[in-house]
Structures are given as structure tokens and as C-alpha cells.
Coordinates of C-alpha atoms and ligand atoms in Angstrom, one line a residue:
M80 CA 8.1 23.7 22.9
K81 CA 4.7 22.2 22.5
I82 CA 4.7 18.5 21.6
K83 CA 1.6 17.2 19.9
Q84 CA 0.1 13.8 20.9
A85 CA 0.1 11.3 18.1
L86 CA -2.1 8.2 17.7
T87 CA -1.8 4.9 15.9
Y88 CA -4.2 2.0 15.1
D89 CA -4.5 0.6 18.6
D90 CA -5.3 4.0 20.0
I91 CA -8.7 4.4 18.3
Q92 CA -11.9 2.5 17.7
L93 CA -14.7 3.2 15.3
I94 CA -18.1 3.9 16.9
P95 CA -20.9 1.6 15.6
Q96 CA -23.8 3.5 13.9
Y97 CA -27.3 2.9 12.6
S98 CA -27.1 0.7 9.6
D99 CA -29.6 -0.2 6.8
I100 CA -27.1 -2.6 5.1
E101 CA -29.1 -5.8 4.3
S102 CA -26.2 -7.7 2.6
R103 CA -22.6 -7.1 3.2
S104 CA -21.7 -8.5 -0.2
R105 CA -23.6 -5.5 -1.7
I106 CA -21.1 -3.0 -0.2
N107 CA -19.0 -1.4 -2.9
L108 CA -15.2 -1.1 -2.1
Q109 CA -14.2 0.6 -5.4
T110 CA -11.7 3.3 -4.5
R111 CA -9.1 5.7 -5.9
F112 CA -5.5 4.6 -6.5
T113 CA -4.1 7.7 -8.2
R114 CA -5.6 10.8 -9.7
N115 CA -6.4 8.9 -12.9
F116 CA -6.8 5.3 -11.8
D117 CA -9.3 3.4 -9.6
I118 CA -9.0 0.0 -8.1
M119 CA -11.9 -2.4 -7.2
T120 CA -10.7 -3.2 -3.8
P121 CA -8.4 -1.0 -1.7
F122 CA -5.5 -3.4 -1.4
V123 CA -2.0 -2.8 -2.8
A124 CA 0.9 -5.3 -2.5
S125 CA 4.1 -3.6 -1.3
P126 CA 7.1 -3.4 -3.6
M127 CA 9.3 -5.6 -1.4
D128 CA 11.3 -8.5 -2.8
T129 CA 9.5 -11.0 -0.5
V130 CA 6.0 -9.6 -1.2
C131 CA 5.4 -8.6 -4.8
G132 CA 6.9 -10.0 -8.0
E133 CA 5.1 -10.8 -11.2
E134 CA 2.9 -13.7 -9.8
M135 CA 1.6 -11.5 -7.0
A136 CA 0.9 -8.6 -9.3
K137 CA -1.1 -10.8 -11.6
R138 CA -3.1 -12.3 -8.8
M139 CA -3.8 -8.9 -7.2
Y140 CA -5.3 -7.7 -10.5
E141 CA -7.6 -10.8 -10.5
L142 CA -8.6 -9.9 -6.9
G143 CA -9.4 -6.3 -7.9
G144 CA -6.4 -4.6 -6.3
V145 CA -2.8 -3.8 -7.5
G146 CA 0.6 -5.3 -6.9
I147 CA 3.6 -3.1 -7.3
V148 CA 6.5 -5.3 -8.4
H149 CA 9.8 -4.5 -6.5
R150 CA 12.8 -2.9 -8.2
F151 CA 15.6 -5.2 -6.9
M152 CA 16.4 -6.4 -10.4
T153 CA 17.9 -5.1 -13.6
I154 CA 16.0 -2.5 -15.6
E155 CA 15.5 -5.0 -18.5
E156 CA 14.1 -7.7 -16.1
Q157 CA 11.7 -5.2 -14.6
G158 CA 10.7 -3.9 -18.0
D159 CA 9.9 -7.4 -19.2
I160 CA 7.6 -7.9 -16.2
I161 CA 5.8 -4.6 -16.9
K162 CA 5.3 -5.6 -20.5
R163 CA 3.7 -9.0 -19.5
L164 CA 1.5 -7.2 -16.9
Q165 CA 0.4 -4.8 -19.6
K166 CA -0.7 -7.7 -21.7
F167 CA -2.2 -9.7 -18.8
V168 CA -5.8 -10.5 -19.3
Y169 CA -8.1 -12.1 -16.8
G170 CA -11.8 -12.9 -16.3
K171 CA -13.7 -9.7 -16.6
K172 CA -16.3 -10.3 -14.0
F173 CA -15.0 -9.4 -10.6
D174 CA -18.1 -9.8 -8.5
D175 CA -21.8 -9.0 -8.7
L176 CA -21.2 -5.3 -8.1
Y177 CA -18.8 -4.2 -10.8
E178 CA -16.6 -5.2 -13.7
L179 CA -12.9 -5.1 -13.6
W180 CA -11.0 -2.5 -15.6
E181 CA -11.8 -1.8 -19.3
E182 CA -9.0 -2.6 -21.6
N183 CA -6.0 -0.3 -21.1
S184 CA -7.5 1.3 -18.0
K185 CA -5.8 -0.7 -15.3
P186 CA -2.9 0.8 -13.4
I187 CA 0.4 -0.7 -14.4
V188 CA 2.9 0.5 -11.8
G189 CA 6.6 0.8 -12.3
C190 CA 8.7 1.1 -9.2
I191 CA 11.8 3.4 -9.2
G192 CA 14.1 5.1 -6.7
A193 CA 15.0 8.8 -6.7
N194 CA 18.7 8.7 -7.6
G195 CA 21.1 6.5 -9.5
D196 CA 19.5 4.9 -12.5
Y197 CA 15.9 6.1 -11.6
F198 CA 15.3 8.1 -14.8
E199 CA 16.6 5.5 -17.2
R200 CA 14.6 2.8 -15.3
G201 CA 11.4 4.9 -15.3
E202 CA 11.8 5.7 -19.0
H203 CA 12.2 2.0 -19.8
L204 CA 9.2 1.0 -17.7
I205 CA 7.0 3.6 -19.4
E206 CA 8.2 2.4 -22.8
Q207 CA 7.2 -1.2 -21.7
G208 CA 3.7 0.0 -20.7
A209 CA 3.8 1.4 -17.2
N210 CA 1.2 4.2 -16.8
V211 CA 2.0 4.9 -13.1
L212 CA 5.4 5.3 -11.5
L213 CA 5.9 4.8 -7.7
I214 CA 8.9 6.6 -6.3
D215 CA 9.9 4.2 -3.6
V216 CA 12.1 6.0 -1.0
A217 CA 12.1 5.9 2.8
H218 CA 12.1 9.7 3.2
G219 CA 9.9 11.2 0.4
H220 CA 10.0 14.8 1.6
H221 CA 13.3 15.2 -0.1
K222 CA 15.0 17.2 -2.8
F223 CA 15.7 14.0 -4.8
V224 CA 12.0 13.3 -5.0
K225 CA 11.2 16.8 -6.0
D226 CA 13.8 16.6 -8.8
A227 CA 12.7 13.1 -9.8
I228 CA 9.0 14.1 -10.2
R229 CA 9.9 17.3 -12.1
N230 CA 12.3 15.5 -14.5
I231 CA 9.8 12.6 -15.2
K232 CA 6.8 14.9 -15.6
S233 CA 8.7 17.2 -17.9
K234 CA 9.0 14.4 -20.4
Y235 CA 6.1 11.9 -19.7
S236 CA 2.5 12.1 -18.7
V237 CA 2.3 9.3 -16.2
D238 CA 0.8 9.4 -12.8
I239 CA 3.4 9.4 -10.0
I240 CA 2.9 8.1 -6.5
A241 CA 5.4 9.6 -4.2
G242 CA 6.4 9.0 -0.6
N243 CA 6.9 7.9 2.0
I244 CA 5.8 10.8 4.0
A245 CA 4.2 11.5 7.4
T246 CA 3.3 15.2 7.6
K247 CA 1.0 17.8 6.2
A248 CA 4.0 19.9 5.1
A249 CA 5.4 16.9 3.1
A250 CA 1.9 16.3 1.5
S251 CA 1.7 20.0 0.5
D252 CA 5.2 19.9 -1.1
L253 CA 4.7 16.6 -2.9
I254 CA 1.4 17.8 -4.4
K255 CA 3.0 21.0 -5.5
W256 CA 5.8 19.1 -7.1
G257 CA 3.3 17.1 -9.1
A258 CA 2.5 13.9 -7.2
D259 CA -0.7 12.1 -8.2
G260 CA -0.8 9.8 -5.1
L261 CA 0.8 10.0 -1.7
R262 CA 2.3 7.0 0.2
V263 CA 2.0 7.6 3.9
G264 CA 3.8 6.0 6.8
I265 CA 7.3 6.3 8.2
G266 CA 8.8 3.8 10.6
G267 CA 5.5 1.9 11.4
G268 CA 6.0 -1.2 9.2
S269 CA 6.2 -4.6 10.9
L270 CA 10.0 -4.9 10.1
C271 CA 11.0 -1.3 10.3
T272 CA 13.7 -0.1 12.6
T273 CA 13.7 3.5 11.4
R274 CA 12.2 4.9 14.6
V275 CA 14.7 2.9 16.6
Q276 CA 17.7 3.8 14.5
T277 CA 16.8 7.5 13.9
G278 CA 14.1 8.5 16.4
H279 CA 12.0 9.7 13.5
G280 CA 8.5 8.8 12.4
V281 CA 4.9 9.6 13.3
P282 CA 2.4 7.1 14.5
N283 CA 0.3 6.0 11.6
I284 CA -3.2 7.4 12.4
T285 CA -1.9 10.9 13.1
S286 CA 0.3 10.9 10.0
L287 CA -2.7 9.8 7.9
I288 CA -5.0 12.5 9.4
D289 CA -2.5 15.2 8.7
V290 CA -1.8 14.1 5.2
V291 CA -5.4 13.5 4.3
K292 CA -6.3 17.1 5.4
E293 CA -4.0 18.4 2.7
A294 CA -4.6 15.8 0.0
E295 CA -8.4 16.2 0.2
E296 CA -8.1 19.8 -0.8
Y297 CA -6.2 18.9 -4.0
D298 CA -8.1 15.7 -4.6
V299 CA -5.0 13.5 -4.5
P300 CA -5.4 9.9 -3.3
V301 CA -3.7 8.7 -0.1
M302 CA -2.2 5.2 0.4
A303 CA -1.8 4.1 4.1
D304 CA 1.5 2.1 4.3
G305 CA 3.0 0.1 7.1
G306 CA 1.8 -1.4 10.4
I307 CA -1.4 -2.8 9.1
R308 CA -2.1 -6.2 10.8
S309 CA -5.8 -6.9 10.3
S310 CA -8.9 -5.8 8.5
G311 CA -9.7 -3.7 11.6
D312 CA -6.5 -1.7 10.9
I313 CA -7.5 -1.3 7.3
A314 CA -11.0 -0.2 8.4
K315 CA -9.4 2.5 10.6
A316 CA -6.9 3.7 7.9
I317 CA -9.7 4.1 5.4
A318 CA -12.1 5.7 7.9
V319 CA -9.6 8.5 8.7
G320 CA -9.4 9.2 4.9
A321 CA -6.9 6.8 3.2
D322 CA -8.1 5.7 -0.2
N323 CA -6.2 2.5 -0.2
V324 CA -3.8 0.5 1.9
M325 CA -0.4 -1.0 1.1
L326 CA 0.3 -4.4 2.6
G327 CA 3.6 -6.1 3.4
S328 CA 3.4 -8.6 6.3
L329 CA -0.2 -9.6 5.5
L330 CA 0.7 -10.8 2.0
A331 CA 4.2 -12.1 2.8
G332 CA 4.3 -15.8 3.3
T333 CA 1.6 -16.5 0.7
Q334 CA 2.1 -18.8 -2.3
E335 CA 2.3 -15.8 -4.8
A336 CA 4.9 -13.9 -2.7
P337 CA 8.5 -14.3 -4.2
G338 CA 10.7 -16.8 -2.4
S339 CA 10.6 -20.5 -1.8
I340 CA 8.8 -22.4 0.8
I341 CA 11.0 -23.6 3.7
E342 CA 10.1 -26.8 5.6
R343 CA 11.2 -27.0 9.3
N344 CA 10.0 -29.6 11.7
G345 CA 7.0 -30.4 9.5
Q346 CA 5.9 -26.7 9.4
L347 CA 6.0 -24.6 6.2
Y348 CA 7.5 -21.0 6.2
K349 CA 8.7 -18.2 3.9
R350 CA 11.1 -15.4 4.4
Y351 CA 9.9 -11.8 4.9
R352 CA 12.5 -9.1 4.9
G353 CA 12.6 -5.3 5.1
S354 CA 13.8 -3.5 2.0
A355 CA 16.5 -1.8 4.2
S356 CA 17.4 -5.0 6.1
L357 CA 20.9 -6.3 6.1
E358 CA 19.7 -9.5 4.3
T359 CA 18.1 -7.6 1.5
K360 CA 21.0 -5.2 1.1
V361 CA 23.6 -8.0 1.0
S362 CA 21.6 -10.2 -1.4
N363 CA 21.1 -7.2 -3.7
G364 CA 24.8 -6.3 -3.7
Q365 CA 24.3 -3.0 -1.8
E366 CA 26.6 -1.7 0.9
A367 CA 25.8 -3.1 4.4
R368 CA 25.2 0.4 5.8
N369 CA 22.2 2.4 7.0
V370 CA 20.3 -0.8 7.9
E371 CA 16.8 0.2 8.9
G372 CA 14.9 -3.0 8.8
E373 CA 14.7 -6.6 10.1
S374 CA 14.1 -9.9 8.3
T375 CA 12.4 -13.0 9.6
T376 CA 10.7 -16.3 8.7
I377 CA 6.9 -16.4 8.8
P378 CA 4.4 -19.3 8.5
F379 CA 3.3 -20.2 4.9
K380 CA -0.3 -18.9 4.4
G381 CA -1.4 -20.6 1.1
G382 CA -2.9 -18.6 -1.7
V383 CA -3.2 -14.8 -1.5
K384 CA -6.8 -15.1 -2.6
F385 CA -7.8 -16.4 0.9
V386 CA -6.0 -13.6 2.6
I387 CA -7.5 -10.9 0.4
N388 CA -11.0 -12.4 0.6
G389 CA -10.8 -12.4 4.4
L390 CA -9.6 -8.7 4.4
R391 CA -12.4 -7.8 2.0
D392 CA -15.0 -9.5 4.2
G393 CA -13.7 -7.7 7.3
L394 CA -13.7 -4.3 5.6
R395 CA -17.2 -4.8 4.2
S396 CA -18.3 -5.7 7.7
A397 CA -16.7 -2.5 9.0
L398 CA -18.7 -0.4 6.5
S399 CA -21.8 -2.2 7.6
Y400 CA -21.2 -1.3 11.3
T401 CA -20.9 2.3 10.2
G402 CA -23.9 2.0 8.0
A403 CA -22.1 2.9 4.8
H404 CA -22.7 1.5 1.3
N405 CA -19.4 2.6 -0.2
I406 CA -16.1 4.1 0.8
K407 CA -17.0 7.7 0.3
Q408 CA -20.0 7.4 2.5
Y409 CA -17.9 5.5 5.1
Q410 CA -15.3 8.3 5.3
T411 CA -18.0 10.9 5.7
K412 CA -19.9 9.1 8.5
A413 CA -17.0 7.4 10.4
D414 CA -16.7 8.5 14.0
F415 CA -14.1 7.4 16.6
V416 CA -13.2 7.2 20.3
Q417 CA -9.7 7.2 21.6
V418 CA -9.2 4.1 23.8
T419 CA -7.2 3.4 26.9
N420 CA -5.0 0.4 27.6
S421 CA -7.8 -1.3 29.4
G422 CA -10.1 -0.6 26.4
L423 CA -7.5 -2.2 24.1
T424 CA -7.3 -5.3 26.3
E425 CA -11.1 -5.6 26.5
G426 CA -11.2 -5.4 22.6
K427 CA -9.1 -8.6 22.1
P428 CA -10.1 -12.1 23.2
H429 CA -9.2 -12.2 26.9
L430 CA -10.8 -15.3 28.4
L431 CA -8.1 -17.8 27.4
Ligands
LIG1007 P1 4.0 -4.0 7.0 O1 3.7 -3.6 8.4 O2 2.7 -4.2 6.1 O3 4.8 -2.9 6.3 O4 4.8 -5.3 6.9 C1 5.2 -2.8 5.0 C2 5.9 -1.5 4.7 O5 7.1 -1.4 5.5 C3 8.0 -0.5 4.9 N1 9.3 -1.1 4.8 C4 10.4 -0.7 5.6 N2 10.5 0.3 6.5 N3 12.7 -0.4 6.9 C5 11.7 0.4 7.1 O6 11.9 1.4 7.9 C6 12.7 -1.5 6.0 O7 13.6 -2.2 5.9 C7 11.4 -1.6 5.3 N4 11.0 -2.5 4.4 C8 9.7 -2.2 4.1 C9 7.4 -0.2 3.5 O8 6.8 1.0 3.4 C10 6.4 -1.4 3.3 O9 5.4 -1.1 2.4

């Protein structure tokens, strides 16, 4: 048996190139979200119940990205949020480069599963204004997902983002089944224990490269999900071909993330918990089985605006190092080296 080597974020670095960028603030980060929707910055808040509720989704629009509200609530509660998001208006001017969405052109994403009440939930969310559905399951290369996409598409013309997947074969099937966006990454998230529990998963850079190869041919956008710790990781995910990135831990702990602030010894914290963690399962009345995630307390970070602005600055800087004025050009020009452990150590502050 031939076993292929697989790489993740820490295994590669981008090679700096000639640049004519005079001002990083002139770099355009507009990118694709699904076949029919663009976003102004490539940041998407993960549909986890300690990351994205209504408040996060609204703020993400204002920051030019998208928040996908989690589905751990009744169909009616989720529908009411979608309705309010559909009506949500905000200052039109995003920055000097481009305007935010025209009326009725922003993606309004309803999150569903692939069994149980998924169809009823999806229908209600569409009726309340969702124009994109995200099928939120751990193993997206699955018959349930195939049936879910086909059933929804036979009745409604909404964009569907499907996942999570990690291979070219999965990308090929999901596209064939009708997906308009692919969510990529299995077992690489900061709280995931899927690889520990099941031995399955593919390091994130390799899974992205494999999926992008297929997705590009059919012009289907790719979302890099899980394991992103910094703007440097975002720069790498997009450089290998992802159109946007989904963030969990980076946005958890912010003011807008659901959950209350906890004070302990004069320090402020919030909970961050995996969707398949024991804590989430118990608090949502699910069976305490097939636990594939952890939960933890993380420092409170203040407003999400500061986090997103920092990530945006870092990503624009990355495009400047490559000499790229926009994301398309960046993906065409980007070049990499694989790094050793000593290269990785050298690349982090190491004096102290
Ligand atoms: P980060 O690294 O951004 O990852 O915190 C967020 C992504 O992790 C996935 N996720 C899970 N994966 N068990 C898993 O194996 C879980 O309990 C779990 N909860 C979230 C999900 O894809 C999310 O966007």
C-alpha cells in the first residue's frame, strides 16, 4: 500500500515575491461564498452554539463577512432569527474599496442537519428568508447528504453549502449531487477529537489542495474550516485555493459570541465548546454518545470587530508579500516551501 504524505498549516510557508503594493488598505479581499453569493471579506463565523447566534451574524455582516447561526434551537426560534437577519440593514459603506451588498443580495444562511427534521427546518428557514442552506454534518461524504441536497433542490432554488469533507472524491460527489459550496476539514478543529476517536481525517492543507483541484473545475467555492489559529493560517488556506475561511476558536470568547462572561480571579472568560462535545450534547438534550469534541473556557476578547480587523490587516499584509492586489491574483501567484521542525521554530518568536 502506498501512503501519501499529508501537510497542514505549520508544514508550509509562503515565499515572499516582488510587490508593487503601495498601500495595503487598497488590497481587495472580496471573495466568493457560494456559486451565487460573494462576501466582502473571506471570514465566516462557524455555526457553533458558543460562536454564532444572531448578534454575531449581524456584526459579521457589518464587517463584510457572514455568520452562520447554529441550529441548536427550535425550528421556530431559528426561523425568527433568519427573518430578522433578512431585514437587517446596516451602514452601506464598508470601506474605501467597495460597497456592501445591494438590497436582497446578501447571503442569509440557514443551518440544517441531514436527517431528522432537516427538511422541515430547511423549508421553514427558506420561507423566513434564507437564500443559502448549510448542511452541517461531520461526515459530508454520506448518503444522507446526497439525499438531503437532492430533496431540497427538487423543491427550492437555494444555494447549498455541504460538508464537511476532506477528499477529491467527496468534492466530486458533492458537486455532482448539487452543492454550491464545499466546507472542507475533518478533525482539524481546535476542539475536535475525531482523529483521536476514529483515526480519520486529513491534515488541512492537503485536504484543501485535493478539494480545490476538483472544485475549480466546476467553479464551486471552497470554505476552509477548522484549525485556523492566525491570519497566517488564513493566508495559507486562501493561497492554496480556499475562497473563504470558517472560524471557531478565533471568534469564540468575543462579546458577540453566545454565552455569558465568566469572572474568575479578576479575569474574564467565556465558554467555547465543540458541537459534538459532551457538554453541548447534554445541554441540547442529545444522547451522550459518539462524543467527538472537547469544551473549555477561553479568555474574553472584547468586540469581534477588533478580532476581524486584525485578521483582515494580517491577510492584506500577506497579499502584499506575494505582490497581489486581490484574492484571485494571490491564488495564481502564491508559491510555497515545505518547512522542517527547525524552520517552524525559527518562524516563531524564539528569543524569550
Ligand atoms: P476552530 O479550529 O476554528 O474549528 O476552533 C472550528 C470547527 O471545528 C469543527 N467542530 C468540531 N469538530 N468535534 C469535531 O470533530 C466537535 O465537537 C466540533 N465542534 C466544531 C467545526 O467544523 C467548526 O467549524
